[in-house]
CSV table of C-alpha atoms and ligand atoms in Angstrom, one decimal:
chain,number,residue,atom,x,y,z
A,1,MET,CA,0.0,-0.1,0.1
A,2,ALA,CA,1.3,3.6,-0.9
A,3,LYS,CA,2.0,5.7,2.0
A,4,ILE,CA,-0.5,8.7,2.7
A,5,GLY,CA,1.2,11.9,1.1
A,6,MET,CA,1.2,15.3,2.7
A,7,THR,CA,1.4,18.7,1.1
A,8,THR,CA,2.1,21.0,4.2
A,9,PRO,CA,4.4,20.3,7.0
A,10,ILE,CA,3.1,19.9,10.6
A,11,VAL,CA,5.2,21.8,13.0
A,12,GLU,CA,6.7,19.1,15.4
A,13,MET,CA,8.0,20.1,18.8
A,14,ASP,CA,10.0,17.3,20.4
A,15,GLY,CA,10.3,17.4,24.3
A,16,ASP,CA,11.7,15.7,27.3
A,17,GLU,CA,12.0,12.6,29.4
A,18,MET,CA,9.5,9.7,29.2
A,19,THR,CA,7.2,11.5,26.8
A,20,ARG,CA,10.4,12.1,24.4
A,21,ILE,CA,10.8,8.4,24.5
A,22,LEU,CA,7.1,7.7,23.7
A,23,TRP,CA,7.2,10.4,20.9
A,24,GLN,CA,9.8,8.4,19.0
A,25,TRP,CA,8.0,5.1,19.5
A,26,ILE,CA,4.6,6.6,18.4
A,27,LYS,CA,6.3,7.7,15.2
A,28,GLU,CA,8.1,4.5,14.6
A,29,ASP,CA,5.1,2.1,15.3
A,30,LEU,CA,2.0,4.1,14.3
A,31,LEU,CA,2.8,7.0,11.9
A,32,LEU,CA,5.8,6.3,9.7
A,33,PRO,CA,4.6,2.9,8.4
A,34,TYR,CA,1.5,4.6,6.9
A,35,ILE,CA,2.5,8.3,6.2
A,36,ASP,CA,4.9,10.0,4.2
A,37,LEU,CA,5.3,12.3,7.2
A,38,LYS,CA,6.1,16.0,6.6
A,39,THR,CA,7.3,17.8,9.6
A,40,GLU,CA,9.2,20.9,10.4
A,41,TYR,CA,11.2,19.6,13.5
A,42,TYR,CA,12.1,21.7,16.4
A,43,ASP,CA,13.8,20.2,19.3
A,44,LEU,CA,12.4,21.7,22.5
A,45,GLY,CA,14.1,19.0,24.8
A,46,LEU,CA,15.7,21.0,27.6
A,47,PRO,CA,19.4,20.6,26.5
A,48,ASN,CA,18.6,22.2,23.1
A,49,ARG,CA,16.6,25.0,24.6
A,50,ASP,CA,19.7,25.7,26.8
A,51,ALA,CA,22.0,25.4,23.9
A,52,THR,CA,19.9,27.9,21.7
A,53,ASP,CA,19.2,30.2,24.7
A,54,ASP,CA,15.8,29.2,24.4
A,55,GLY,CA,15.6,30.7,20.9
A,56,VAL,CA,14.2,27.4,19.5
A,57,THR,CA,10.9,27.8,21.6
A,58,ALA,CA,10.0,31.1,19.9
A,59,GLU,CA,11.3,29.7,16.6
A,60,ALA,CA,8.9,26.8,16.9
A,61,ALA,CA,6.0,29.1,18.0
A,62,ASN,CA,6.6,31.4,14.9
A,63,ALA,CA,6.6,28.3,12.7
A,64,ASN,CA,3.4,27.1,14.1
A,65,LYS,CA,1.8,30.6,13.5
A,66,LYS,CA,3.2,30.4,9.9
A,67,TYR,CA,1.8,26.9,9.1
A,68,GLY,CA,-1.2,26.9,11.3
A,69,VAL,CA,-0.7,23.4,12.7
A,70,GLY,CA,1.7,22.2,15.3
A,71,VAL,CA,2.1,19.1,17.5
A,72,LYS,CA,4.1,19.5,20.8
A,73,CYS,CA,5.6,16.8,23.3
A,74,ALA,CA,5.6,17.6,26.9
A,75,THR,CA,8.6,19.5,28.0
A,76,ILE,CA,10.5,20.3,31.3
A,77,THR,CA,9.6,23.7,32.8
A,78,PRO,CA,12.9,24.2,34.6
A,79,ASN,CA,13.1,25.0,38.4
A,80,ALA,CA,16.1,25.3,40.7
A,81,GLN,CA,16.5,21.4,40.8
A,82,ARG,CA,16.4,21.2,37.0
A,83,VAL,CA,19.0,23.9,36.6
A,84,GLU,CA,21.4,21.8,38.7
A,85,GLU,CA,20.3,18.5,36.9
A,86,TYR,CA,21.0,19.9,33.5
A,87,GLY,CA,23.5,22.3,34.3
A,88,LEU,CA,21.4,25.0,32.7
A,89,LYS,CA,22.6,28.6,31.9
A,90,GLN,CA,19.6,29.8,33.5
A,91,MET,CA,16.2,28.9,34.7
A,92,TRP,CA,14.3,29.2,31.2
A,93,LYS,CA,10.6,30.1,31.1
A,94,SER,CA,7.9,27.6,30.5
A,95,PRO,CA,7.8,26.8,26.9
A,96,ASN,CA,3.9,26.5,27.0
A,97,GLY,CA,3.8,30.0,28.3
A,98,THR,CA,6.0,31.3,25.5
A,99,ILE,CA,4.2,29.5,22.7
A,100,ARG,CA,0.8,30.8,24.5
A,101,ARG,CA,2.1,34.4,24.3
A,102,ILE,CA,3.3,34.1,20.8
A,103,LEU,CA,0.0,32.5,19.4
A,104,ASP,CA,-2.2,34.6,21.7
A,105,GLY,CA,-4.2,31.4,22.2
A,106,THR,CA,-6.8,29.9,24.5
A,107,VAL,CA,-6.3,26.3,25.9
A,108,PHE,CA,-8.9,23.7,25.4
A,109,ARG,CA,-8.7,20.3,27.3
A,110,ALA,CA,-10.6,17.5,26.3
A,111,PRO,CA,-10.8,13.9,27.8
A,112,ILE,CA,-10.7,10.8,25.6
A,113,LEU,CA,-13.5,8.5,26.4
A,114,ALA,CA,-13.3,4.6,26.3
A,115,LYS,CA,-16.0,2.1,27.2
A,116,GLY,CA,-14.9,0.6,30.5
A,117,ILE,CA,-13.2,3.6,31.9
A,118,THR,CA,-16.1,5.3,33.8
A,119,PRO,CA,-15.9,8.8,35.0
A,120,TYR,CA,-16.3,9.5,38.7
A,121,ILE,CA,-19.4,11.3,37.6
A,122,PRO,CA,-21.1,8.4,35.9
A,123,GLY,CA,-23.7,10.6,34.0
A,124,TRP,CA,-21.0,12.1,32.0
A,125,LYS,CA,-21.2,10.1,28.6
A,126,GLN,CA,-19.7,12.6,26.3
A,127,PRO,CA,-16.6,14.8,26.9
A,128,ILE,CA,-16.7,18.0,28.5
A,129,VAL,CA,-14.1,20.4,26.9
A,130,LEU,CA,-12.8,23.1,29.3
A,131,ALA,CA,-11.6,26.5,27.8
A,132,ARG,CA,-9.5,28.5,30.2
A,133,HIS,CA,-8.8,32.2,29.8
A,134,ALA,CA,-5.0,32.4,30.4
A,135,TYR,CA,-4.6,36.1,31.1
A,136,GLY,CA,-4.9,38.4,34.1
A,137,ASP,CA,-7.1,38.4,37.2
A,138,VAL,CA,-5.5,37.0,40.3
A,139,TYR,CA,-2.6,35.4,38.2
A,140,SER,CA,-1.2,39.0,37.9
A,141,GLY,CA,-2.9,40.5,40.9
A,142,VAL,CA,-1.4,43.2,43.2
A,143,GLU,CA,-2.0,42.5,46.7
A,144,THR,CA,-0.9,43.7,50.1
A,145,ARG,CA,-1.5,43.5,54.0
A,146,THR,CA,-2.8,46.6,55.6
A,147,ASP,CA,-2.8,47.9,59.4
A,148,ALA,CA,-5.4,49.3,61.5
A,149,GLY,CA,-6.2,52.8,60.6
A,150,ASP,CA,-5.2,52.3,56.8
A,151,LYS,CA,-7.4,53.2,54.1
A,152,ALA,CA,-7.1,51.5,50.8
A,153,TYR,CA,-8.1,52.9,47.4
A,154,LEU,CA,-8.4,52.0,43.9
A,155,LEU,CA,-6.5,54.7,42.0
A,156,VAL,CA,-6.7,55.3,38.2
A,157,GLU,CA,-4.6,58.1,36.5
A,158,ASP,CA,-4.8,59.1,32.8
A,159,GLY,CA,-1.8,59.0,30.5
A,160,GLN,CA,-0.4,62.5,31.8
A,161,GLY,CA,-0.6,61.2,35.5
A,162,ASN,CA,-3.9,63.0,36.5
A,163,VAL,CA,-6.1,61.3,39.1
A,164,LYS,CA,-9.2,60.1,37.0
A,165,LYS,CA,-10.8,57.9,39.7
A,166,LYS,CA,-10.3,57.3,43.4
A,167,LEU,CA,-12.5,54.6,44.9
A,168,LEU,CA,-12.3,53.7,48.5
A,169,VAL,CA,-11.8,50.0,48.8
A,170,GLN,CA,-12.0,49.8,52.5
A,171,ASP,CA,-11.4,51.8,55.6
A,172,PHE,CA,-9.4,49.5,57.9
A,173,ALA,CA,-10.2,51.8,60.9
A,174,LYS,CA,-11.3,48.7,63.1
A,175,GLY,CA,-8.4,46.7,62.3
A,176,GLY,CA,-5.8,45.6,59.6
A,177,GLY,CA,-6.5,42.9,56.8
A,178,ILE,CA,-5.5,42.4,53.2
A,179,VAL,CA,-6.5,44.1,50.0
A,180,GLN,CA,-6.1,43.0,46.3
A,181,SER,CA,-6.3,44.5,42.9
A,182,VAL,CA,-6.7,42.6,39.7
A,183,HIS,CA,-7.2,43.6,36.0
A,184,ASN,CA,-7.9,42.3,32.6
A,185,LEU,CA,-7.7,43.8,29.1
A,186,ASP,CA,-10.6,44.2,26.5
A,187,LYS,CA,-8.4,42.9,23.7
A,188,SER,CA,-7.5,39.6,25.7
A,189,ILE,CA,-11.1,38.9,26.5
A,190,GLN,CA,-12.0,39.5,22.8
A,191,SER,CA,-9.5,37.0,21.8
A,192,PHE,CA,-10.6,34.5,24.3
A,193,ALA,CA,-14.3,34.9,23.2
A,194,ARG,CA,-13.2,34.4,19.6
A,195,SER,CA,-11.3,31.5,20.2
A,196,CYS,CA,-14.2,29.8,22.1
A,197,PHE,CA,-16.7,30.6,19.4
A,198,ASN,CA,-14.4,29.4,16.6
A,199,TYR,CA,-13.6,26.1,18.6
A,200,ALA,CA,-17.4,25.5,19.4
A,201,LEU,CA,-17.9,25.5,15.7
A,202,ASP,CA,-15.1,23.6,15.0
A,203,VAL,CA,-16.1,20.7,17.3
A,204,LYS,CA,-19.9,21.4,17.1
A,205,MET,CA,-20.5,21.6,20.6
A,206,PRO,CA,-22.7,24.1,22.4
A,207,LEU,CA,-20.8,26.7,24.2
A,208,TRP,CA,-21.4,27.6,27.9
A,209,PHE,CA,-19.8,30.7,29.6
A,210,ALA,CA,-20.3,31.8,33.2
A,211,THR,CA,-19.1,34.5,35.4
A,212,LYS,CA,-20.3,36.1,38.8
A,213,ASP,CA,-21.7,39.3,37.1
A,214,THR,CA,-24.4,39.8,39.5
A,215,ILE,CA,-22.0,40.4,42.2
A,216,SER,CA,-19.0,42.0,40.0
A,217,LYS,CA,-21.1,44.4,38.2
A,218,THR,CA,-18.3,46.0,36.3
A,219,TYR,CA,-15.6,43.6,36.1
A,220,ASP,CA,-17.3,40.2,35.4
A,221,HIS,CA,-20.1,42.1,33.6
A,222,ARG,CA,-17.4,43.3,31.1
A,223,PHE,CA,-16.6,39.6,30.2
A,224,LYS,CA,-20.4,38.9,29.9
A,225,ASP,CA,-20.9,42.0,27.6
A,226,ILE,CA,-17.8,41.2,25.4
A,227,PHE,CA,-18.8,37.7,24.8
A,228,ALA,CA,-22.6,38.8,24.1
A,229,GLU,CA,-21.4,41.6,21.6
A,230,ILE,CA,-19.0,39.3,19.8
A,231,TYR,CA,-21.6,36.6,19.4
A,232,ALA,CA,-24.3,38.7,18.2
A,233,ALA,CA,-22.1,40.5,15.6
A,234,GLU,CA,-20.0,37.6,14.3
A,235,TYR,CA,-21.2,34.1,15.4
A,236,LYS,CA,-24.8,33.9,16.0
A,237,ASP,CA,-25.8,33.1,12.3
A,238,ARG,CA,-23.0,30.5,12.0
A,239,PHE,CA,-24.1,28.9,15.5
A,240,GLU,CA,-27.7,28.7,14.1
A,241,LYS,CA,-26.6,27.1,11.0
A,242,ALA,CA,-24.6,24.5,12.9
A,243,GLY,CA,-27.3,23.7,15.3
A,244,ILE,CA,-25.3,24.7,18.4
A,245,GLU,CA,-26.2,27.4,21.2
A,246,TYR,CA,-24.2,29.8,23.1
A,247,MET,CA,-25.4,30.2,26.8
A,248,TYR,CA,-24.4,32.5,29.4
A,249,THR,CA,-25.2,31.8,32.9
A,250,LEU,CA,-23.8,32.4,36.5
A,251,ILE,CA,-20.6,30.4,37.5
A,252,ASP,CA,-22.5,28.5,40.3
A,253,ASP,CA,-25.4,27.6,38.1
A,254,ALA,CA,-22.9,26.5,35.5
A,255,VAL,CA,-21.4,24.0,37.9
A,256,ALA,CA,-24.6,22.5,39.0
A,257,ARG,CA,-25.6,22.1,35.3
A,258,VAL,CA,-22.3,20.7,34.2
A,259,VAL,CA,-22.6,18.0,36.9
A,260,ARG,CA,-26.1,17.0,36.0
A,261,SER,CA,-25.3,17.0,32.3
A,262,GLU,CA,-24.3,14.1,30.0
A,263,GLY,CA,-21.3,16.1,28.8
A,264,GLY,CA,-20.9,17.3,25.3
A,265,ILE,CA,-20.3,20.7,26.4
A,266,LEU,CA,-17.7,23.3,25.8
A,267,TRP,CA,-17.2,25.1,29.0
A,268,ALA,CA,-15.5,28.5,28.9
A,269,CYS,CA,-14.1,29.6,32.2
A,270,LYS,CA,-12.4,32.8,33.6
A,271,ASN,CA,-8.7,32.3,34.6
A,272,TYR,CA,-9.3,31.1,38.2
A,273,ASP,CA,-12.4,29.1,37.5
A,274,GLY,CA,-10.6,27.4,34.7
A,275,ASP,CA,-7.6,26.5,36.9
A,276,VAL,CA,-9.9,25.0,39.4
A,277,MET,CA,-12.5,23.3,37.3
A,278,SER,CA,-10.0,21.9,34.7
A,279,ASP,CA,-8.3,19.9,37.4
A,280,MET,CA,-12.0,18.7,38.8
A,281,VAL,CA,-13.1,17.8,35.1
A,282,ALA,CA,-9.6,16.0,34.4
A,283,THR,CA,-9.7,14.0,37.6
A,284,ALA,CA,-13.6,13.1,37.2
A,285,TYR,CA,-12.7,11.6,33.8
A,286,GLY,CA,-10.3,9.1,35.2
A,287,SER,CA,-6.7,9.7,34.2
A,288,LEU,CA,-4.3,12.4,33.2
A,289,GLY,CA,-3.0,9.9,30.4
A,290,LEU,CA,-6.5,10.5,28.7
A,291,MET,CA,-6.5,14.3,28.7
A,292,THR,CA,-5.7,16.1,25.5
A,293,SER,CA,-5.0,19.8,25.2
A,294,VAL,CA,-5.1,22.2,22.1
A,295,LEU,CA,-4.1,25.7,22.0
A,296,VAL,CA,-6.2,27.8,19.5
A,297,SER,CA,-5.4,31.2,18.5
A,298,PRO,CA,-8.3,33.7,17.5
A,299,ASP,CA,-7.0,33.6,13.9
A,300,GLY,CA,-7.3,29.8,13.7
A,301,LYS,CA,-3.8,28.4,14.5
A,302,TYR,CA,-3.7,25.1,16.3
A,303,GLU,CA,-1.0,23.5,18.7
A,304,PHE,CA,-2.0,20.0,19.9
A,305,GLU,CA,-0.4,18.4,22.8
A,306,ALA,CA,-1.1,16.0,25.9
A,307,ALA,CA,-2.3,17.7,29.0
A,308,HIS,CA,0.1,15.8,31.4
A,309,GLY,CA,3.9,16.4,31.9
A,310,THR,CA,7.2,14.6,31.0
A,311,VAL,CA,6.4,11.7,33.6
A,312,THR,CA,9.7,12.1,35.2
A,313,ARG,CA,9.2,9.3,37.7
A,314,HIS,CA,8.7,6.7,34.9
A,315,TYR,CA,11.6,8.2,33.0
A,316,TYR,CA,14.2,7.6,35.8
A,317,LYS,CA,13.1,3.9,35.8
A,318,TYR,CA,13.4,3.6,32.0
A,319,ARG,CA,16.9,5.1,32.2
A,320,ASN,CA,17.8,2.4,34.7
A,321,GLY,CA,16.8,-0.1,32.1
A,322,GLU,CA,13.3,-1.0,33.8
A,323,GLU,CA,10.2,-1.4,32.1
A,324,THR,CA,7.5,1.4,32.4
A,325,SER,CA,3.9,1.3,31.8
A,326,THR,CA,3.3,4.9,30.7
A,327,ASN,CA,0.1,6.1,29.1
A,328,SER,CA,0.8,7.3,25.5
A,329,VAL,CA,-2.9,7.9,24.5
A,330,ALA,CA,-3.0,11.6,25.0
A,331,THR,CA,0.2,11.9,23.0
A,332,ILE,CA,-1.1,9.9,20.2
A,333,PHE,CA,-4.3,12.1,20.1
A,334,ALA,CA,-2.1,15.1,20.1
A,335,TRP,CA,-0.6,13.6,16.8
A,336,THR,CA,-4.2,12.6,15.4
A,337,GLY,CA,-5.4,16.2,16.3
A,338,ALA,CA,-2.7,17.7,14.4
A,339,LEU,CA,-2.9,15.2,11.3
A,340,ALA,CA,-6.7,15.6,11.2
A,341,LYS,CA,-6.6,19.3,11.2
A,342,ARG,CA,-3.8,19.5,8.7
A,343,GLY,CA,-5.7,17.2,6.4
A,344,GLU,CA,-8.8,19.3,6.9
A,345,LEU,CA,-6.9,22.5,5.9
A,346,ASP,CA,-5.2,20.9,3.0
A,347,GLY,CA,-8.3,19.1,1.9
A,348,ASN,CA,-6.3,15.8,2.3
A,349,ALA,CA,-9.2,13.3,3.2
A,350,ALA,CA,-6.8,10.3,3.5
A,351,LEU,CA,-4.9,12.0,6.3
A,352,VAL,CA,-8.2,12.8,8.1
A,353,ASP,CA,-9.3,9.3,7.6
A,354,PHE,CA,-5.9,7.9,9.0
A,355,ALA,CA,-6.1,10.0,12.1
A,356,LYS,CA,-9.8,8.8,12.8
A,357,LYS,CA,-8.6,5.3,12.4
A,358,LEU,CA,-5.6,5.7,14.6
A,359,GLU,CA,-7.9,7.2,17.2
A,360,ARG,CA,-10.5,4.3,17.0
A,361,ALA,CA,-7.7,1.6,17.3
A,362,THR,CA,-6.3,3.3,20.2
A,363,VAL,CA,-9.6,3.4,22.1
A,364,ARG,CA,-10.5,-0.1,21.0
A,365,THR,CA,-7.2,-1.4,22.4
A,366,ILE,CA,-8.4,-0.1,25.9
A,367,GLU,CA,-11.9,-1.3,25.5
A,368,GLU,CA,-10.6,-4.8,24.5
A,369,GLY,CA,-8.7,-5.0,27.7
A,370,GLU,CA,-5.1,-3.9,26.8
A,371,MET,CA,-4.0,-0.8,28.6
A,372,THR,CA,-1.3,0.9,30.6
A,373,GLY,CA,-0.9,0.7,34.4
A,374,ASP,CA,-2.8,3.9,35.3
A,375,LEU,CA,-6.0,2.7,33.8
A,376,VAL,CA,-6.1,-0.8,35.0
A,377,SER,CA,-7.9,-0.2,38.3
A,378,LEU,CA,-10.2,2.2,36.6
A,379,PHE,CA,-11.4,-0.3,34.2
A,380,ARG,CA,-14.8,-2.1,34.6
A,381,SER,CA,-16.3,-3.9,31.6
A,382,GLU,CA,-18.5,-6.9,31.6
A,383,GLY,CA,-16.6,-10.0,30.3
A,384,VAL,CA,-13.4,-8.1,29.7
A,385,ALA,CA,-10.4,-8.4,32.1
A,386,ALA,CA,-7.9,-5.6,32.1
A,387,LYS,CA,-4.4,-6.5,31.4
A,388,LYS,CA,-1.6,-4.3,32.0
A,389,LEU,CA,1.0,-3.7,29.3
A,390,GLU,CA,4.5,-2.0,29.2
A,391,SER,CA,4.6,1.3,27.4
A,392,ARG,CA,5.9,-0.1,24.0
A,393,ALA,CA,3.7,-3.3,24.1
A,394,PHE,CA,0.8,-0.9,24.3
A,395,LEU,CA,1.7,0.9,21.1
A,396,ARG,CA,2.3,-2.4,19.4
A,397,ALA,CA,-1.1,-3.5,20.5
A,398,VAL,CA,-2.6,-0.3,19.0
A,399,ALA,CA,-0.3,-0.9,15.9
A,400,ARG,CA,-2.0,-4.5,15.4
A,401,ARG,CA,-5.5,-3.0,15.3
A,402,LEU,CA,-4.5,-0.1,13.1
A,403,GLU,CA,-3.1,-2.6,10.6
A,404,GLU,CA,-6.4,-4.5,10.6
A,405,THR,CA,-8.2,-1.3,9.3
A,406,MET,CA,-5.7,0.0,6.9
B,501,NAP,P1,3.5,14.7,35.1
B,501,NAP,O1,4.6,14.4,34.3
B,501,NAP,O2,2.2,14.8,34.6
B,501,NAP,O3,3.3,13.3,36.0
B,501,NAP,C1,2.9,13.3,37.3
B,501,NAP,C2,2.4,11.7,37.7
B,501,NAP,O4,1.1,11.5,37.1
B,501,NAP,C3,3.3,10.9,37.2
B,501,NAP,O5,4.4,10.6,38.1
B,501,NAP,C4,2.3,9.7,37.1
B,501,NAP,O6,2.0,9.0,38.1
B,501,NAP,C5,1.2,10.4,36.6
B,501,NAP,N1,1.1,10.4,35.1
B,501,NAP,C6,1.1,11.6,34.4
B,501,NAP,N2,0.9,11.3,32.9
B,501,NAP,C7,1.0,10.1,32.8
B,501,NAP,C8,1.0,9.1,31.8
B,501,NAP,N3,1.0,9.5,30.4
B,501,NAP,N4,1.1,7.6,32.0
B,501,NAP,C9,1.1,7.2,33.3
B,501,NAP,N5,1.0,8.0,34.2
B,501,NAP,C10,1.0,9.5,34.2
B,501,NAP,O7,3.9,15.8,36.2
B,501,NAP,P2,5.0,16.2,37.2
B,501,NAP,O8,5.7,15.0,37.6
B,501,NAP,O9,4.6,17.0,38.0
B,501,NAP,O10,5.9,16.9,36.0
B,501,NAP,C11,7.0,16.3,35.3
B,501,NAP,C12,7.6,17.3,34.4
B,501,NAP,O11,6.7,17.6,33.5
B,501,NAP,C13,8.1,18.7,35.2
B,501,NAP,O12,9.4,19.1,34.8
B,501,NAP,C14,7.1,19.8,34.6
B,501,NAP,O13,7.7,20.9,34.4
B,501,NAP,C15,6.7,19.2,33.3
B,501,NAP,N6,5.3,19.3,32.9
B,501,NAP,C16,5.1,19.7,31.4
B,501,NAP,C17,3.8,20.0,30.9
B,501,NAP,C18,3.7,20.2,29.5
B,501,NAP,O14,4.7,20.4,28.8
B,501,NAP,N7,2.6,20.6,29.0
B,501,NAP,C19,2.7,19.9,31.8
B,501,NAP,C20,2.9,19.6,33.3
B,501,NAP,C21,4.1,19.4,33.7
B,501,NAP,P3,2.8,7.7,39.1
B,501,NAP,O15,4.1,8.2,39.1
B,501,NAP,O16,1.9,7.4,40.2
B,501,NAP,O17,2.7,6.8,38.0
B,502,MG,MG1,-4.3,24.1,38.3
């Protein structure tokens, strides 16, 4: 059989530790036998980031911007211990942060569902995709402690330094306490809104957005208004045509509705809500190894990856020559997401079809009882016993099923 051709390259960003090992094996066992794989390769492994003074990260992000579709392996975000372990010139910034800044994107996290892996909330039959606004609010807040007798104000100056507004936050006459100030930008909220509306159309899922605008009548209300204005002006018709709805509600109501729902929702959250709720949703679906992540820019550039890290503990075992049972499913789905999107943009139906077949073969492998160790204790399926496979054996089990369908 002739291999599937590609016209435009995918931007391939290699990474670190156990996921770097899985990356190579996924290509060897699942992709290269079937695809004439065209990628523009960037090595984002920590040694090369250090050697290039982290220049390679920005280059990769700019290539992703140019070609539109990238796939990224998990990477180490260095801390003091890593600086020592790798003898780094400095504590380089998070590659994901750099890429997010350059693409100005929103991160969507989606669980992969397989029969037998039941979510902790058993009513969830379809994925809940979570979109987190990744700018501002308490993550760039300014805060301080105050003493008894202090008065705290919110002060706004114009560009010439003239006081425009001075609002009393609190008179601490009766005792000291704490005070905090947060901000956001219209432009960032607009980008977030467009990314969410575009992604909802892309995956044909209804979009829910929630804040606490009844309490925060200016701040949260601004989020609500920006979403409503952009929806009415740019997306309402397209949503109606696609048969999906946009719903705004209060955050506490959204939480209650999400828990009661069957899933199948794209849930847009403000920064803090998204931080908290994405961990809740990810945990409730079962395993980090089944959670994918895609960064989408408002002008439609995509970067696919797994939501988990480099699985350091497994890598140290691997380095000692021991077998590991590391879940490669989210990384496989990062590749299939990128291949399907590339195929869609290039009108390459064979590539889209291959991506769907690989996804199906991967899920079938789990459903037929062959899985990595993290899933074994979660698996319950009548008449099917869970068998734990080592990392590479799992990929070969997927490859066998893929081969049957090709
Ligand atoms: P992690 O790599 O996600 O792993 C934490 C633990 O979760 C693992 O030790 C393992 O538990 C389990 N786990 C995660 N993914 C798994 C998989 N695919 N298969 C099986 N088990 C899995 O998080 P971390 O240990 O906190 O971080 C390690 C490195 O990854 C750090 O240097 C961090 O900077 C980086 N990181 C990168 C990204 C990214 O690039 N997007 C995201 C997060 C973290 P057991 O050990 O119990 O088996
Ligand atoms: Mg968090």
